[in-house]
Amino acid sequence: MTGTDAGPAYRFSSCMQILPPSFLDELFRVSAVPGIISFAGGLPDASLFDLQGIRQATEAVFDEHGRAALQYTTTDGYRPLREIIARRYYTRLGLQVSPDEIQIVNGSQQALDLMAKILTSPGDSILIERPGYLGAIEAFSFYSPVFSPVPPDDEGPDPDTLAHTIRTEDPVFFYGIPNSQNPSGCTWSDKRRREVADILSGTDCLLYEDDAFGELFFDGKPRQPVMKHLPDQVMMSGSFSKVVAPGLRIGWIRAPGPVLAAFNRAKQAADLHSNLFSQMVLTEYMTRHHPDEKIRAMGREYGERCRLMIDLIEDLLPDTVCHTNPVGGMFLMLTLPDSMHSMEIFEKGIQEGVAVMPGVPFYVDDGGCRTIRLNFSASSKEQIEEGMSRLARVFRDM
């Protein structure tokens, strides 16, 4: 096809034809309307960022490193930061992890893209929780996989479905969020983590263990990752976005050697390396300002907001609405009665001045019309009270 007087014919790749449309553009647009209280996004509370500590860390980097902080660096990332991450695996979880097993990335979202790029060929099967994280679904979809959803029970992904699907579909990996899952807010039990490791052991199916929320348990107590039981078969990602500041765009992936080597090559081709200056600032901040108590305080605050939101759900919404009971993280999920549709709740909510996230984009098999995700981390307690009152009016009108 050739261009016309109106302009060239833009020939986009085939992957753009199969990529699902993103609901996020619409979500961000309506959430930015003045007066809207948004429970729809996935933001941490900016008022809890340690602005003074990060400012001091930034000044120290310039004072101590000067122009070197503005230079190129290696693809695997700033080694002092990787050493900090490795030490935190030991001090928090008792796990021996080498800095050489860790790769720095531009937020854990980049790890989703690159891991799918190196492991997935068109038509390969990827297992994903049902519901699953929207950002992962969008990142993986570029590589034309076949998604196989694994439904949950009260303890995590259903083991019978997981085992059967691995036997029959030969998936390349299973993507899951054991801690405070996005969107449901649910956390796998210790028993289920061991069961998942046992099911995967002896197969060629890897586990992608996304640990974006592992430091945000309301009780401050860490949960042991699946990686503890199956280190040679697990890629585990983490992020400073939720516990320090997302604007730094620093995350990481810990993976077995052969996987990490391939990942490093893909990362080099994608962007050479992550932002060195941000890595240095974060290293300085983590070293000099010891943010662990601030992180635990953040988890406690989110726990109070979550409990407030649940109390209001139970007080203000119909008894036919069910909710999950998070023990950490930033989200909970509502299940609606059969007479309601999540998109209708979203649309009427905007009219009432409150935004929620319909469940539809979190399902790879056309589900989600009876679920909505609510974020409690980005709103103050006063905003949660007012926003839930507005949402209650939506339900009353329906």
mmCIF file of C-alpha atoms in Angstrom:
data_model
loop_
_atom_site.group_PDB
_atom_site.id
_atom_site.type_symbol
_atom_site.label_atom_id
_atom_site.label_comp_id
_atom_site.label_asym_id
_atom_site.label_seq_id
_atom_site.Cartn_x
_atom_site.Cartn_y
_atom_site.Cartn_z
ATOM 1 C CA MET A 1 0.000 0.000 0.000
ATOM 2 C CA THR A 2 1.308 3.423 -0.870
ATOM 3 C CA GLY A 3 0.746 6.808 0.651
ATOM 4 C CA THR A 4 -1.872 9.273 -0.528
ATOM 5 C CA ASP A 5 -2.182 13.027 -0.628
ATOM 6 C CA ALA A 6 -3.517 12.773 2.925
ATOM 7 C CA GLY A 7 -0.227 11.301 4.132
ATOM 8 C CA PRO A 8 1.709 8.029 4.247
ATOM 9 C CA ALA A 9 0.194 4.635 4.881
ATOM 10 C CA TYR A 10 1.567 3.642 8.280
ATOM 11 C CA ARG A 11 2.413 -0.055 8.313
ATOM 12 C CA PHE A 12 2.328 -1.210 11.906
ATOM 13 C CA SER A 13 3.596 -4.629 12.955
ATOM 14 C CA SER A 14 1.328 -7.637 13.249
ATOM 15 C CA CYS A 15 1.658 -7.616 17.026
ATOM 16 C CA MET A 16 -0.149 -4.275 17.148
ATOM 17 C CA GLN A 17 -3.131 -5.935 15.493
ATOM 18 C CA ILE A 18 -3.509 -8.477 18.285
ATOM 19 C CA LEU A 19 -2.608 -6.265 21.240
ATOM 20 C CA PRO A 20 -5.753 -5.733 23.321
ATOM 21 C CA PRO A 21 -6.902 -2.126 23.614
ATOM 22 C CA SER A 22 -5.832 -0.586 26.890
ATOM 23 C CA PHE A 23 -8.484 0.602 29.292
ATOM 24 C CA LEU A 24 -5.889 2.680 31.110
ATOM 25 C CA ASP A 25 -6.049 5.665 28.749
ATOM 26 C CA GLU A 26 -9.761 6.054 29.434
ATOM 27 C CA LEU A 27 -9.191 5.476 33.119
ATOM 28 C CA PHE A 28 -6.515 8.152 33.410
ATOM 29 C CA ARG A 29 -8.612 10.589 31.402
ATOM 30 C CA VAL A 30 -11.692 10.347 33.610
ATOM 31 C CA SER A 31 -9.694 10.107 36.831
ATOM 32 C CA ALA A 32 -8.067 13.467 36.034
ATOM 33 C CA VAL A 33 -11.422 15.255 35.929
ATOM 34 C CA PRO A 34 -11.509 17.828 38.768
ATOM 35 C CA GLY A 35 -13.515 16.622 41.760
ATOM 36 C CA ILE A 36 -13.272 12.914 40.935
ATOM 37 C CA ILE A 37 -12.230 10.661 43.818
ATOM 38 C CA SER A 38 -10.368 7.810 42.180
ATOM 39 C CA PHE A 39 -10.203 4.294 43.600
ATOM 40 C CA ALA A 40 -9.336 3.116 40.092
ATOM 41 C CA GLY A 41 -5.591 3.646 39.780
ATOM 42 C CA GLY A 42 -2.673 1.806 41.310
ATOM 43 C CA LEU A 43 -0.695 4.620 42.876
ATOM 44 C CA PRO A 44 1.044 4.696 46.233
ATOM 45 C CA ASP A 45 0.331 7.726 48.402
ATOM 46 C CA ALA A 46 2.779 10.458 47.382
ATOM 47 C CA SER A 47 2.450 12.119 50.783
ATOM 48 C CA LEU A 48 4.308 9.127 52.249
ATOM 49 C CA PHE A 49 7.356 9.544 49.988
ATOM 50 C CA ASP A 50 10.449 10.542 51.963
ATOM 51 C CA LEU A 51 11.047 13.761 50.050
ATOM 52 C CA GLN A 52 13.688 15.098 52.427
ATOM 53 C CA GLY A 53 15.616 11.828 52.520
ATOM 54 C CA ILE A 54 15.625 11.460 48.743
ATOM 55 C CA ARG A 55 16.670 15.103 48.341
ATOM 56 C CA GLN A 56 19.609 14.552 50.695
ATOM 57 C CA ALA A 57 20.561 11.350 48.872
ATOM 58 C CA THR A 58 20.513 13.213 45.551
ATOM 59 C CA GLU A 59 22.796 15.936 46.867
ATOM 60 C CA ALA A 60 25.172 13.327 48.292
ATOM 61 C CA VAL A 61 25.424 11.583 44.915
ATOM 62 C CA PHE A 62 26.493 14.817 43.240
ATOM 63 C CA ASP A 63 28.905 15.624 46.057
ATOM 64 C CA GLU A 64 30.522 12.163 46.090
ATOM 65 C CA HIS A 65 30.313 11.056 42.452
ATOM 66 C CA GLY A 66 29.977 14.245 40.422
ATOM 67 C CA ARG A 67 29.786 13.764 36.687
ATOM 68 C CA ALA A 68 30.333 10.001 36.997
ATOM 69 C CA ALA A 69 26.694 9.748 38.110
ATOM 70 C CA LEU A 70 25.658 11.107 34.697
ATOM 71 C CA GLN A 71 27.644 8.569 32.649
ATOM 72 C CA TYR A 72 26.731 5.269 31.002
ATOM 73 C CA THR A 73 26.981 2.094 33.105
ATOM 74 C CA THR A 74 26.774 -1.676 32.712
ATOM 75 C CA THR A 75 23.604 -3.419 31.585
ATOM 76 C CA ASP A 76 23.227 -5.516 34.728
ATOM 77 C CA GLY A 77 23.040 -2.400 36.912
ATOM 78 C CA TYR A 78 24.941 -0.507 39.593
ATOM 79 C CA ARG A 79 26.616 -3.196 41.681
ATOM 80 C CA PRO A 80 26.284 -1.452 45.082
ATOM 81 C CA LEU A 81 22.508 -1.392 44.545
ATOM 82 C CA ARG A 82 22.458 -5.062 43.569
ATOM 83 C CA GLU A 83 24.434 -5.810 46.732
ATOM 84 C CA ILE A 84 21.810 -3.981 48.801
ATOM 85 C CA ILE A 85 19.016 -5.998 47.176
ATOM 86 C CA ALA A 86 20.894 -9.245 47.807
ATOM 87 C CA ARG A 87 21.429 -8.345 51.477
ATOM 88 C CA ARG A 88 17.745 -7.531 51.879
ATOM 89 C CA TYR A 89 16.809 -10.975 50.575
ATOM 90 C CA TYR A 90 18.852 -12.357 53.467
ATOM 91 C CA THR A 91 17.808 -9.935 56.214
ATOM 92 C CA ARG A 92 14.103 -10.014 55.294
ATOM 93 C CA LEU A 93 13.640 -13.566 54.040
ATOM 94 C CA GLY A 94 16.723 -15.521 55.111
ATOM 95 C CA LEU A 95 17.577 -16.287 51.469
ATOM 96 C CA GLN A 96 21.123 -16.438 50.156
ATOM 97 C CA VAL A 97 21.083 -14.492 46.880
ATOM 98 C CA SER A 98 24.179 -13.285 45.060
ATOM 99 C CA PRO A 99 24.315 -9.806 43.486
ATOM 100 C CA ASP A 100 25.292 -11.639 40.298
ATOM 101 C CA GLU A 101 21.801 -13.205 40.221
ATOM 102 C CA ILE A 102 20.158 -9.769 40.100
ATOM 103 C CA GLN A 103 19.477 -7.500 37.120
ATOM 104 C CA ILE A 104 18.287 -3.902 37.530
ATOM 105 C CA VAL A 105 15.354 -2.871 35.312
ATOM 106 C CA ASN A 106 13.289 0.249 34.588
ATOM 107 C CA GLY A 107 10.539 -0.637 37.021
ATOM 108 C CA SER A 108 9.342 -4.220 37.240
ATOM 109 C CA GLN A 109 7.110 -3.551 34.214
ATOM 110 C CA GLN A 110 10.202 -3.787 32.008
ATOM 111 C CA ALA A 111 10.964 -7.190 33.484
ATOM 112 C CA LEU A 112 7.534 -8.393 32.350
ATOM 113 C CA ASP A 113 8.237 -7.324 28.786
ATOM 114 C CA LEU A 114 11.774 -8.683 28.556
ATOM 115 C CA MET A 115 11.006 -11.978 30.258
ATOM 116 C CA ALA A 116 8.178 -12.647 27.819
ATOM 117 C CA LYS A 117 10.456 -11.618 24.955
ATOM 118 C CA ILE A 118 13.164 -14.156 25.809
ATOM 119 C CA LEU A 119 10.879 -17.044 26.793
ATOM 120 C CA THR A 120 7.819 -16.830 24.553
ATOM 121 C CA SER A 121 7.319 -17.728 20.908
ATOM 122 C CA PRO A 122 3.990 -17.115 19.138
ATOM 123 C CA GLY A 123 1.472 -19.719 20.223
ATOM 124 C CA ASP A 124 3.281 -20.711 23.429
ATOM 125 C CA SER A 125 1.147 -21.197 26.518
ATOM 126 C CA ILE A 126 1.499 -18.836 29.488
ATOM 127 C CA LEU A 127 -0.329 -19.601 32.719
ATOM 128 C CA ILE A 128 -1.741 -16.614 34.588
ATOM 129 C CA GLU A 129 -3.913 -16.175 37.647
ATOM 130 C CA ARG A 130 -7.621 -15.505 37.121
ATOM 131 C CA PRO A 131 -7.961 -12.558 37.502
ATOM 132 C CA GLY A 132 -4.452 -11.480 36.511
ATOM 133 C CA TYR A 133 -2.436 -8.286 36.572
ATOM 134 C CA LEU A 134 -3.421 -6.057 33.645
ATOM 135 C CA GLY A 135 0.137 -4.777 33.095
ATOM 136 C CA ALA A 136 1.389 -8.344 32.664
ATOM 137 C CA ILE A 137 -1.425 -9.254 30.277
ATOM 138 C CA GLU A 138 -0.599 -6.243 28.105
ATOM 139 C CA ALA A 139 3.166 -6.866 28.189
ATOM 140 C CA PHE A 140 2.896 -10.571 27.382
ATOM 141 C CA SER A 141 0.329 -10.044 24.614
ATOM 142 C CA PHE A 142 2.967 -8.459 22.372
ATOM 143 C CA TYR A 143 4.534 -11.908 21.910
ATOM 144 C CA SER A 144 1.353 -13.686 20.785
ATOM 145 C CA PRO A 145 1.025 -16.308 23.536
ATOM 146 C CA VAL A 146 -2.002 -18.410 24.382
ATOM 147 C CA PHE A 147 -3.136 -17.458 27.895
ATOM 148 C CA SER A 148 -4.353 -20.202 30.200
ATOM 149 C CA PRO A 149 -6.053 -18.782 33.308
ATOM 150 C CA VAL A 150 -5.725 -20.582 36.639
ATOM 151 C CA PRO A 151 -8.647 -19.862 38.993
ATOM 152 C CA PRO A 152 -8.100 -19.379 42.725
ATOM 153 C CA ASP A 153 -9.472 -20.986 45.836
ATOM 154 C CA ASP A 154 -9.148 -19.623 49.365
ATOM 155 C CA GLU A 155 -5.399 -20.370 49.526
ATOM 156 C CA GLY A 156 -4.171 -19.338 46.089
ATOM 157 C CA PRO A 157 -4.153 -20.788 42.555
ATOM 158 C CA ASP A 158 -6.125 -24.010 42.321
ATOM 159 C CA PRO A 159 -3.517 -26.818 42.406
ATOM 160 C CA ASP A 160 -5.543 -29.320 40.394
ATOM 161 C CA THR A 161 -6.090 -26.864 37.546
ATOM 162 C CA LEU A 162 -2.446 -25.828 37.665
ATOM 163 C CA ALA A 163 -1.163 -29.415 37.519
ATOM 164 C CA HIS A 164 -3.594 -30.425 34.771
ATOM 165 C CA THR A 165 -2.786 -27.403 32.596
ATOM 166 C CA ILE A 166 0.957 -27.978 32.925
ATOM 167 C CA ARG A 167 0.487 -31.609 31.823
ATOM 168 C CA THR A 168 -1.759 -30.811 28.872
ATOM 169 C CA GLU A 169 -0.479 -27.472 27.557
ATOM 170 C CA ASP A 170 3.279 -27.490 28.241
ATOM 171 C CA PRO A 171 3.390 -23.793 29.281
ATOM 172 C CA VAL A 172 6.659 -21.871 29.218
ATOM 173 C CA PHE A 173 5.954 -20.163 32.529
ATOM 174 C CA PHE A 174 3.336 -19.450 35.162
ATOM 175 C CA TYR A 175 2.995 -15.795 36.131
ATOM 176 C CA GLY A 176 1.688 -15.150 39.629
ATOM 177 C CA ILE A 177 1.657 -12.571 42.436
ATOM 178 C CA PRO A 178 1.685 -14.521 45.718
ATOM 179 C CA ASN A 179 1.733 -11.419 47.946
ATOM 180 C CA SER A 180 -1.287 -9.084 47.915
ATOM 181 C CA GLN A 181 -2.198 -9.866 44.340
ATOM 182 C CA ASN A 182 -3.189 -7.168 41.887
ATOM 183 C CA PRO A 183 -6.166 -6.954 41.327
ATOM 184 C CA SER A 184 -7.728 -9.199 44.001
ATOM 185 C CA GLY A 185 -5.561 -8.270 46.987
ATOM 186 C CA CYS A 186 -5.364 -11.956 47.956
ATOM 187 C CA THR A 187 -2.235 -13.632 49.353
ATOM 188 C CA TRP A 188 -1.239 -17.264 48.809
ATOM 189 C CA SER A 189 -0.968 -19.433 51.917
ATOM 190 C CA ASP A 190 2.403 -20.942 52.863
ATOM 191 C CA LYS A 191 0.939 -24.369 52.150
ATOM 192 C CA ARG A 192 -0.097 -23.339 48.633
ATOM 193 C CA ARG A 193 3.361 -21.897 47.907
ATOM 194 C CA ARG A 194 4.919 -25.270 48.699
ATOM 195 C CA GLU A 195 2.281 -27.040 46.627
ATOM 196 C CA VAL A 196 2.948 -24.812 43.619
ATOM 197 C CA ALA A 197 6.682 -25.517 43.948
ATOM 198 C CA ASP A 198 5.995 -29.270 44.114
ATOM 199 C CA ILE A 199 3.753 -29.125 41.028
ATOM 200 C CA LEU A 200 6.353 -27.212 39.017
ATOM 201 C CA SER A 201 9.308 -29.311 40.177
ATOM 202 C CA GLY A 202 10.483 -31.725 37.495
ATOM 203 C CA THR A 203 8.684 -29.867 34.689
ATOM 204 C CA ASP A 204 10.005 -27.352 32.164
ATOM 205 C CA CYS A 205 7.496 -24.740 33.336
ATOM 206 C CA LEU A 206 9.128 -21.788 35.099
ATOM 207 C CA LEU A 207 7.464 -19.566 37.675
ATOM 208 C CA TYR A 208 7.521 -15.798 37.315
ATOM 209 C CA GLU A 209 6.995 -14.676 40.924
ATOM 210 C CA ASP A 210 6.063 -10.988 40.927
ATOM 211 C CA ASP A 211 6.761 -9.522 44.371
ATOM 212 C CA ALA A 212 5.783 -5.880 43.890
ATOM 213 C CA PHE A 213 3.885 -5.788 47.218
ATOM 214 C CA GLY A 214 5.918 -8.122 49.423
ATOM 215 C CA GLU A 215 7.035 -5.353 51.799
ATOM 216 C CA LEU A 216 3.559 -3.899 52.290
ATOM 217 C CA PHE A 217 1.969 -6.427 54.629
ATOM 218 C CA PHE A 218 -0.141 -4.616 57.180
ATOM 219 C CA ASP A 219 1.431 -6.588 60.051
ATOM 220 C CA GLY A 220 4.960 -5.934 58.764
ATOM 221 C CA LYS A 221 5.758 -9.658 58.625
ATOM 222 C CA PRO A 222 7.286 -11.003 55.382
ATOM 223 C CA ARG A 223 5.967 -14.177 53.741
ATOM 224 C CA GLN A 224 8.352 -16.769 52.336
ATOM 225 C CA PRO A 225 8.445 -16.759 48.514
ATOM 226 C CA VAL A 226 8.006 -19.790 46.291
ATOM 227 C CA MET A 227 11.588 -19.097 45.184
ATOM 228 C CA LYS A 228 12.762 -20.489 48.533
ATOM 229 C CA HIS A 229 11.483 -23.932 47.547
ATOM 230 C CA LEU A 230 12.452 -23.907 43.848
ATOM 231 C CA PRO A 231 15.294 -21.424 43.197
ATOM 232 C CA ASP A 232 16.426 -22.942 39.886
ATOM 233 C CA GLN A 233 12.965 -22.656 38.387
ATOM 234 C CA VAL A 234 11.787 -19.260 39.640
ATOM 235 C CA MET A 235 12.277 -15.744 38.304
ATOM 236 C CA MET A 236 11.377 -13.264 41.046
ATOM 237 C CA SER A 237 10.889 -9.568 40.393
ATOM 238 C CA GLY A 238 10.810 -6.731 42.893
ATOM 239 C CA SER A 239 10.379 -2.987 42.810
ATOM 240 C CA PHE A 240 11.164 0.132 44.802
ATOM 241 C CA SER A 241 8.187 1.895 43.192
ATOM 242 C CA LYS A 242 5.687 1.002 45.902
ATOM 243 C CA VAL A 243 7.973 1.474 48.926
ATOM 244 C CA VAL A 244 10.295 4.378 47.981
ATOM 245 C CA ALA A 245 9.108 6.264 44.866
ATOM 246 C CA PRO A 246 7.810 5.114 41.458
ATOM 247 C CA GLY A 247 9.367 8.116 39.700
ATOM 248 C CA LEU A 248 12.829 6.617 40.211
ATOM 249 C CA ARG A 249 11.724 3.724 37.942
ATOM 250 C CA ILE A 250 13.966 1.138 39.603
ATOM 251 C CA GLY A 251 13.049 -2.515 39.879
ATOM 252 C CA TRP A 252 14.922 -5.775 39.550
ATOM 253 C CA ILE A 253 14.686 -9.390 38.508
ATOM 254 C CA ARG A 254 16.372 -12.305 40.257
ATOM 255 C CA ALA A 255 16.653 -15.334 38.001
ATOM 256 C CA PRO A 256 18.668 -18.526 37.414
ATOM 257 C CA GLY A 257 21.947 -17.980 35.555
ATOM 258 C CA PRO A 258 20.937 -19.101 32.036
ATOM 259 C CA VAL A 259 17.716 -17.091 32.181
ATOM 260 C CA LEU A 260 19.518 -14.004 33.484
ATOM 261 C CA ALA A 261 22.146 -14.214 30.722
ATOM 262 C CA ALA A 262 19.462 -14.190 28.038
ATOM 263 C CA PHE A 263 17.589 -11.457 29.885
ATOM 264 C CA ASN A 264 20.746 -9.315 29.987
ATOM 265 C CA ARG A 265 21.168 -9.579 26.221
ATOM 266 C CA ALA A 266 17.572 -8.524 25.651
ATOM 267 C CA LYS A 267 17.927 -5.661 28.121
ATOM 268 C CA GLN A 268 21.072 -4.422 26.371
ATOM 269 C CA ALA A 269 19.269 -4.378 23.041
ATOM 270 C CA ALA A 270 16.289 -2.582 24.560
ATOM 271 C CA ASP A 271 17.934 0.319 26.399
ATOM 272 C CA LEU A 272 21.602 -0.482 27.194
ATOM 273 C CA HIS A 273 20.990 0.004 30.936
ATOM 274 C CA SER A 274 18.645 1.520 33.486
ATOM 275 C CA ASN A 275 19.058 5.070 34.747
ATOM 276 C CA LEU A 276 22.410 5.158 36.567
ATOM 277 C CA PHE A 277 21.651 8.392 38.396
ATOM 278 C CA SER A 278 18.450 6.965 39.893
ATOM 279 C CA GLN A 279 20.311 3.812 40.871
ATOM 280 C CA MET A 280 22.963 5.858 42.678
ATOM 281 C CA VAL A 281 20.389 8.014 44.450
ATOM 282 C CA LEU A 282 18.494 4.935 45.575
ATOM 283 C CA THR A 283 21.711 3.279 46.766
ATOM 284 C CA GLU A 284 22.601 6.362 48.804
ATOM 285 C CA TYR A 285 19.095 6.575 50.211
ATOM 286 C CA MET A 286 18.919 2.900 51.195
ATOM 287 C CA THR A 287 22.397 3.059 52.766
ATOM 288 C CA ARG A 288 22.165 6.312 54.731
ATOM 289 C CA HIS A 289 18.480 6.665 55.549
ATOM 290 C CA HIS A 290 17.524 3.085 56.538
ATOM 291 C CA PRO A 291 13.919 3.255 55.273
ATOM 292 C CA ASP A 292 12.661 -0.042 56.730
ATOM 293 C CA GLU A 293 10.643 1.621 59.500
ATOM 294 C CA LYS A 294 9.153 4.062 56.990
ATOM 295 C CA ILE A 295 8.146 1.109 54.822
ATOM 296 C CA ARG A 296 6.544 -0.680 57.782
ATOM 297 C CA ALA A 297 4.708 2.541 58.694
ATOM 298 C CA MET A 298 3.460 2.756 55.102
ATOM 299 C CA GLY A 299 2.107 -0.793 55.388
ATOM 300 C CA ARG A 300 0.348 0.033 58.664
ATOM 301 C CA GLU A 301 -1.227 3.150 57.161
ATOM 302 C CA TYR A 302 -2.475 1.235 54.124
ATOM 303 C CA GLY A 303 -3.893 -1.374 56.484
ATOM 304 C CA GLU A 304 -5.942 1.282 58.286
ATOM 305 C CA ARG A 305 -7.267 2.603 54.980
ATOM 306 C CA CYS A 306 -8.113 -0.912 53.804
ATOM 307 C CA ARG A 307 -10.038 -1.677 57.005
ATOM 308 C CA LEU A 308 -11.899 1.624 56.711
ATOM 309 C CA MET A 309 -12.879 0.851 53.112
ATOM 310 C CA ILE A 310 -14.067 -2.644 54.060
ATOM 311 C CA ASP A 311 -16.120 -1.279 56.975
ATOM 312 C CA LEU A 312 -17.785 1.180 54.591
ATOM 313 C CA ILE A 313 -18.415 -1.538 52.011
ATOM 314 C CA GLU A 314 -20.174 -3.628 54.649
ATOM 315 C CA ASP A 315 -22.102 -0.642 56.028
ATOM 316 C CA LEU A 316 -23.093 1.121 52.806
ATOM 317 C CA LEU A 317 -23.256 -1.392 49.951
ATOM 318 C CA PRO A 318 -25.848 -4.139 49.458
ATOM 319 C CA ASP A 319 -25.365 -7.452 51.264
ATOM 320 C CA THR A 320 -25.181 -9.124 47.849
ATOM 321 C CA VAL A 321 -21.790 -7.453 47.225
ATOM 322 C CA CYS A 322 -18.831 -9.598 48.357
ATOM 323 C CA HIS A 323 -15.272 -8.391 48.936
ATOM 324 C CA THR A 324 -11.816 -9.836 49.366
ATOM 325 C CA ASN A 325 -9.933 -9.342 52.651
ATOM 326 C CA PRO A 326 -6.370 -8.224 51.906
ATOM 327 C CA VAL A 327 -3.613 -8.594 54.488
ATOM 328 C CA GLY A 328 -1.330 -6.252 52.560
ATOM 329 C CA GLY A 329 -0.815 -4.331 49.361
ATOM 330 C CA MET A 330 -2.956 -1.642 47.775
ATOM 331 C CA PHE A 331 -6.099 -3.280 46.349
ATOM 332 C CA LEU A 332 -9.241 -5.188 47.128
ATOM 333 C CA MET A 333 -11.871 -6.614 44.802
ATOM 334 C CA LEU A 334 -15.655 -6.571 44.891
ATOM 335 C CA THR A 335 -17.897 -9.234 43.382
ATOM 336 C CA LEU A 336 -21.227 -7.851 42.190
ATOM 337 C CA PRO A 337 -24.649 -9.510 42.069
ATOM 338 C CA ASP A 338 -25.730 -10.950 38.721
ATOM 339 C CA SER A 339 -27.971 -7.961 38.061
ATOM 340 C CA MET A 340 -25.033 -5.536 37.872
ATOM 341 C CA HIS A 341 -22.244 -5.054 35.333
ATOM 342 C CA SER A 342 -18.840 -3.613 36.242
ATOM 343 C CA MET A 343 -18.756 -1.253 33.250
ATOM 344 C CA GLU A 344 -22.111 0.194 34.255
ATOM 345 C CA ILE A 345 -20.787 0.757 37.787
ATOM 346 C CA PHE A 346 -17.767 2.524 36.279
ATOM 347 C CA GLU A 347 -19.835 4.788 34.044
ATOM 348 C CA LYS A 348 -22.377 5.720 36.709
ATOM 349 C CA GLY A 349 -19.585 6.176 39.226
ATOM 350 C CA ILE A 350 -17.997 8.875 37.075
ATOM 351 C CA GLN A 351 -21.322 10.704 37.050
ATOM 352 C CA GLU A 352 -21.326 10.566 40.870
ATOM 353 C CA GLY A 353 -17.717 11.722 41.107
ATOM 354 C CA VAL A 354 -16.015 8.423 41.990
ATOM 355 C CA ALA A 355 -13.870 6.227 39.716
ATOM 356 C CA VAL A 356 -13.506 2.462 40.109
ATOM 357 C CA MET A 357 -11.679 -0.080 37.966
ATOM 358 C CA PRO A 358 -13.947 -2.560 36.152
ATOM 359 C CA GLY A 359 -12.737 -6.128 36.388
ATOM 360 C CA VAL A 360 -12.981 -6.889 32.676
ATOM 361 C CA PRO A 361 -9.356 -6.007 31.680
ATOM 362 C CA PHE A 362 -7.967 -8.386 34.333
ATOM 363 C CA TYR A 363 -9.464 -11.476 32.689
ATOM 364 C CA VAL A 364 -8.031 -13.154 29.592
ATOM 365 C CA ASP A 365 -11.176 -15.237 29.045
ATOM 366 C CA ASP A 366 -13.905 -12.563 28.805
ATOM 367 C CA GLY A 367 -14.658 -12.555 32.540
ATOM 368 C CA GLY A 368 -14.731 -9.668 34.971
ATOM 369 C CA CYS A 369 -18.158 -8.230 34.246
ATOM 370 C CA ARG A 370 -19.144 -8.985 37.858
ATOM 371 C CA THR A 371 -16.010 -7.649 39.573
ATOM 372 C CA ILE A 372 -14.472 -4.250 40.277
ATOM 373 C CA ARG A 373 -11.067 -3.404 41.770
ATOM 374 C CA LEU A 374 -10.728 -0.699 44.413
ATOM 375 C CA ASN A 375 -7.464 1.001 45.352
ATOM 376 C CA PHE A 376 -7.196 2.221 48.950
ATOM 377 C CA SER A 377 -3.569 3.399 49.021
ATOM 378 C CA ALA A 378 -3.809 6.639 47.029
ATOM 379 C CA SER A 379 -6.761 8.210 48.862
ATOM 380 C CA SER A 380 -6.844 9.781 52.310
ATOM 381 C CA LYS A 381 -9.271 8.425 54.905
ATOM 382 C CA GLU A 382 -11.505 11.428 54.313
ATOM 383 C CA GLN A 383 -11.500 10.741 50.579
ATOM 384 C CA ILE A 384 -12.273 7.069 51.194
ATOM 385 C CA GLU A 385 -15.279 8.022 53.322
ATOM 386 C CA GLU A 386 -16.613 10.486 50.743
ATOM 387 C CA GLY A 387 -15.793 8.248 47.778
ATOM 388 C CA MET A 388 -17.559 5.248 49.304
ATOM 389 C CA SER A 389 -20.610 7.425 50.021
ATOM 390 C CA ARG A 390 -20.675 8.363 46.340
ATOM 391 C CA LEU A 391 -20.272 4.728 45.312
ATOM 392 C CA ALA A 392 -23.118 3.763 47.641
ATOM 393 C CA ARG A 393 -25.374 6.193 45.739
ATOM 394 C CA VAL A 394 -24.468 4.389 42.517
ATOM 395 C CA PHE A 395 -25.538 1.067 43.978
ATOM 396 C CA ARG A 396 -28.761 2.536 45.398
ATOM 397 C CA ASP A 397 -29.675 3.981 42.000
ATOM 398 C CA MET A 398 -29.183 0.596 40.339
#
